[in-house]
Short mmCIF file of C-alpha atoms in Angstrom, two decimals:
data_model
loop_
_atom_site.label_atom_id
_atom_site.label_comp_id
_atom_site.label_asym_id
_atom_site.label_seq_id
_atom_site.Cartn_x
_atom_site.Cartn_y
_atom_site.Cartn_z
CA MET A 113 -0.07 -0.03 0.04
CA LYS A 114 2.54 2.54 1.05
CA ARG A 115 4.68 1.65 -2.04
CA SER A 116 1.95 2.28 -4.34
CA PHE A 117 1.04 5.65 -2.60
CA CYS A 118 4.27 6.79 -2.98
CA LEU A 119 4.66 6.08 -6.76
CA ILE A 120 1.19 7.12 -7.65
CA LEU A 121 1.87 10.78 -7.94
CA ALA A 122 4.94 10.32 -9.87
CA CYS A 123 3.21 8.15 -12.48
CA LEU A 124 -0.29 9.82 -13.07
CA ILE A 125 0.94 12.81 -15.33
CA ILE A 126 3.42 12.06 -18.16
CA ALA A 127 4.35 14.59 -20.13
CA LEU A 128 17.31 26.25 -10.79
CA SER A 129 27.81 37.63 -6.72
CA LEU A 130 30.62 35.02 -7.25
CA ALA A 131 32.56 36.28 -4.17
CA ALA A 132 31.15 33.32 -1.63
CA CYS A 133 33.45 30.89 -0.19
CA GLN A 134 31.79 29.35 2.99
CA LYS A 135 30.19 25.89 2.76
CA GLU A 136 27.19 26.13 4.82
CA GLY A 137 24.39 27.17 2.16
CA PRO A 138 21.37 25.19 1.35
CA SER A 139 21.72 21.89 -0.69
CA LEU A 140 20.55 22.24 -4.39
CA THR A 141 19.44 19.09 -6.29
CA GLY A 142 20.02 19.41 -10.09
CA ASN A 143 18.34 17.57 -12.60
CA ASP A 144 21.30 16.13 -13.46
CA GLY A 145 21.37 13.96 -10.39
CA VAL A 146 24.06 16.01 -8.64
CA ILE A 147 23.75 17.47 -5.14
CA TYR A 148 25.12 20.99 -5.09
CA GLU A 149 25.94 23.18 -2.17
CA GLN A 150 25.05 26.81 -2.67
CA ALA A 151 27.61 29.45 -1.54
CA LEU A 152 26.97 32.07 0.75
CA ASP A 153 27.68 35.67 0.28
CA GLN A 154 29.48 38.25 2.57
CA ASP A 155 26.28 38.70 4.70
CA GLY A 156 25.67 34.74 5.08
CA ASN A 157 22.72 34.72 2.45
CA PRO A 158 22.55 32.25 -0.33
CA ALA A 159 24.61 33.59 -3.12
CA THR A 160 23.18 34.51 -6.64
CA ASP A 161 24.76 35.81 -9.77
CA PRO A 162 23.31 38.93 -11.59
CA ALA A 163 20.95 36.80 -13.53
CA GLY A 164 19.58 35.23 -10.27
CA ASN A 165 20.93 32.07 -10.61
CA PRO A 166 22.53 30.35 -7.38
CA VAL A 167 26.07 30.40 -7.14
CA VAL A 168 27.40 26.82 -6.02
CA ILE A 169 30.70 25.35 -4.38
CA MET A 170 32.26 23.15 -6.94
CA PRO A 171 34.82 20.77 -5.06
CA GLY A 172 37.69 19.99 -6.98
CA GLY A 173 36.78 22.67 -9.78
CA THR A 174 39.18 24.41 -11.85
CA ASP A 175 40.24 27.99 -12.53
CA ALA A 176 40.37 29.70 -15.98
CA ALA A 177 43.71 28.30 -16.51
CA GLY A 178 42.54 24.83 -16.13
CA LYS A 179 44.29 24.45 -12.68
CA GLU A 180 42.37 22.60 -9.89
CA GLN A 181 41.15 24.66 -7.33
CA GLU A 182 39.15 23.44 -4.04
CA GLY A 183 36.10 25.26 -3.62
CA SER A 184 35.64 27.18 -6.71
CA THR A 185 32.48 28.77 -7.56
CA GLN A 186 29.95 28.70 -10.51
CA SER A 187 26.70 29.74 -11.50
CA LEU A 188 24.18 27.07 -11.64
CA THR A 189 21.77 27.23 -14.67
CA ILE A 190 20.41 23.81 -15.00
CA PRO A 191 16.71 23.07 -13.25
CA TYR A 192 17.05 22.56 -9.53
CA ILE A 193 15.27 22.50 -6.18
CA SER A 194 16.86 23.75 -2.77
CA ALA A 195 15.69 21.96 0.16
CA SER A 196 16.95 24.18 3.14
CA GLY A 197 15.17 23.47 6.62
CA SER A 198 11.59 23.59 5.95
CA SER A 199 11.55 25.68 2.67
CA LEU A 200 11.79 24.41 -0.98
CA GLU A 201 13.34 27.18 -3.40
CA THR A 202 13.32 26.67 -7.22
CA PRO A 203 13.68 28.85 -10.19
CA GLY A 204 9.78 28.86 -10.65
CA TYR A 205 8.41 29.17 -7.07
CA ARG A 206 9.42 28.83 -3.48
CA MET A 207 7.11 27.06 -0.69
CA GLU A 208 7.36 26.73 2.98
CA ILE A 209 6.88 22.82 3.52
CA PRO A 210 3.60 22.73 5.61
CA GLU A 211 4.06 21.56 9.39
CA ASP A 212 4.13 18.06 9.98
CA TRP A 213 5.30 17.43 6.40
CA GLU A 214 8.43 15.96 4.90
CA ARG A 215 10.17 15.72 1.61
CA LYS A 216 10.20 11.81 0.30
CA ASN A 217 12.61 12.24 -2.79
CA ASP A 218 15.61 14.09 -4.12
CA SER A 219 13.98 14.73 -7.45
CA VAL A 220 13.45 18.37 -9.00
CA ASN A 221 9.81 17.57 -8.70
CA PRO A 222 9.47 16.97 -5.04
CA LEU A 223 7.01 14.76 -3.35
CA LEU A 224 5.92 15.64 0.24
CA GLU A 225 4.04 13.47 2.59
CA ASN A 226 2.37 14.14 5.74
CA LYS A 227 3.70 12.41 9.03
CA GLU A 228 0.52 10.19 9.25
CA GLN A 229 1.47 8.84 5.82
CA THR A 230 -1.85 9.51 4.70
CA LEU A 231 -1.61 12.56 2.14
CA GLN A 232 0.99 13.47 -0.58
CA ILE A 233 1.44 16.27 -2.75
CA SER A 234 3.65 16.50 -5.78
CA ILE A 235 4.81 19.68 -7.61
CA MET A 236 6.25 19.49 -11.26
CA ASP A 237 7.41 22.60 -12.95
CA LYS A 238 6.86 21.76 -16.65
CA GLY A 239 8.39 25.00 -17.88
CA THR A 240 7.28 26.95 -20.93
CA GLN A 241 7.62 23.80 -23.21
CA ALA A 242 4.23 22.21 -22.13
CA GLY A 243 1.98 24.50 -24.26
CA ASP A 244 -1.34 25.69 -23.54
CA ARG A 245 -2.62 25.28 -19.95
CA LYS A 246 -6.18 24.12 -20.89
CA SER A 247 -5.01 21.62 -23.54
CA TYR A 248 -2.33 20.31 -21.27
CA ALA A 249 -5.21 19.82 -18.60
CA GLU A 250 -7.48 17.89 -21.09
CA SER A 251 -4.61 15.74 -22.23
CA ALA A 252 -3.58 14.82 -18.43
CA ARG A 253 -7.41 14.17 -17.79
CA ASN A 254 -7.51 11.86 -20.83
CA SER A 255 -4.54 9.96 -20.00
CA LEU A 256 -6.46 8.94 -16.79
CA LEU A 257 -9.41 8.01 -18.81
CA SER A 258 -7.26 5.91 -21.14
CA VAL A 259 -6.48 3.76 -18.21
CA GLY A 260 -9.89 3.19 -16.78
CA ASN A 261 -10.34 5.88 -14.32
CA GLU A 262 -13.14 8.45 -14.03
CA PRO A 263 -11.85 11.98 -13.59
CA SER A 264 -14.20 14.73 -12.87
CA ALA A 265 -14.73 17.47 -15.51
CA ILE A 266 -12.35 20.35 -15.46
CA SER A 267 -13.09 23.64 -13.60
CA GLU A 268 -11.30 26.86 -13.90
CA THR A 269 -9.92 28.29 -10.50
CA THR A 270 -6.77 29.94 -9.33
CA ILE A 271 -3.72 28.90 -7.19
CA ALA A 272 -1.83 31.62 -5.39
CA GLY A 273 -3.42 34.15 -7.65
CA CYS A 274 -2.40 32.19 -10.99
CA PRO A 275 -5.03 30.80 -13.30
CA ALA A 276 -5.49 27.05 -12.94
CA SER A 277 -7.42 24.01 -14.36
CA LYS A 278 -8.49 21.67 -11.65
CA PHE A 279 -10.07 18.13 -11.71
CA THR A 280 -10.40 15.05 -9.34
CA CYS A 281 -10.04 11.30 -9.69
CA ALA A 282 -10.44 8.32 -7.68
CA VAL A 283 -7.40 6.35 -9.01
CA SER A 284 -7.08 2.49 -8.52
CA THR A 285 -3.85 0.96 -7.62
CA GLU A 286 -2.70 -2.55 -8.76
CA GLN A 287 -3.28 -3.60 -5.25
CA ASN A 288 -6.97 -2.75 -5.44
CA VAL A 289 -6.61 0.33 -3.17
CA THR A 290 -8.36 3.52 -4.37
CA LEU A 291 -6.75 6.92 -3.82
CA GLU A 292 -8.64 9.98 -4.03
CA ALA A 293 -6.60 12.79 -5.92
CA VAL A 294 -6.77 16.19 -7.15
CA PHE A 295 -4.80 17.82 -10.07
CA TYR A 296 -4.10 21.50 -10.62
CA ILE A 297 -2.57 22.61 -13.89
CA VAL A 298 -1.33 26.17 -13.13
CA GLU A 299 0.10 28.80 -15.65
CA LYS A 300 2.50 31.55 -14.46
CA ASP A 301 3.83 33.83 -17.35
CA GLY A 302 3.54 30.91 -19.99
CA ARG A 303 5.22 28.47 -17.56
CA LEU A 304 3.06 25.52 -16.38
CA PHE A 305 2.94 23.81 -13.03
CA VAL A 306 1.31 20.34 -12.44
CA LEU A 307 0.52 20.22 -8.78
CA SER A 308 -1.61 16.97 -7.29
CA GLY A 309 -2.43 15.80 -3.99
CA ALA A 310 -3.39 12.46 -2.95
CA ALA A 311 -5.27 10.65 0.03
CA LYS A 312 -5.45 7.08 1.07
CA ASP A 313 -9.51 7.34 1.70
CA ALA A 314 -12.42 9.90 0.79
CA GLU A 315 -12.42 11.11 4.41
CA SER A 316 -8.70 11.97 4.48
CA PHE A 317 -9.25 13.92 1.03
CA GLU A 318 -11.86 15.87 2.40
CA ALA A 319 -9.77 16.86 5.50
CA ALA A 320 -6.68 17.56 3.45
CA GLY A 321 -7.07 21.13 2.59
CA PHE A 322 -4.99 20.61 -0.69
CA ASP A 323 -6.46 24.09 -2.06
CA ALA A 324 -5.00 26.00 1.12
CA ILE A 325 -1.67 24.17 0.88
CA PHE A 326 -1.01 24.92 -2.60
CA ASN A 327 -2.12 28.28 -2.26
CA THR A 328 1.01 29.02 -0.13
CA ILE A 329 3.08 28.39 -3.01
CA GLN A 330 4.85 31.76 -4.18
CA PHE A 331 5.28 31.65 -8.06
CA LYS A 332 8.11 33.53 -9.45
#
């Protein structure tokens, strides 16, 4: 049951000043699978370059002449997620992890679960290549229909002040367990985000407050 619950959100929808030298910044997980450490500026804040990209420590890096230089820094331009304490920071949004929730993976698309292991949420940044929001929502809904599920009709709403398409679905797993799920396709300046929440039963789903959780996201 738990294994299916952890995998379901990842499988349903197919379709991150260079003068920093401290090594105590937040860790950044890049989509290349590497965990970087963000450098700190002279004031002790996470360092960024003029374009807003995080500056990371590169152990065993090289200088301009190709000479190895321990602790050199470099701007990180690949998609990333920073997990520092109870917050998530990415190129597209920042979010405080809800109290009594924790992150369950190291992917740039975070999966969060509450301490009772009854609720999960997933945040997927699809960037600007995913196309039109409403068309993407229809495709996502149709993918659920194609495997025998019965999603609700799509409704229009807002999440954190951004236009969003929303639908719900009771999803059956291979272990004959039914999870109650909700999906939001959110658009911010042409960038699409796929947010989803799942609960182990209808009662937990009603009490989850997924709308309120996702409305705490600060899209950039």
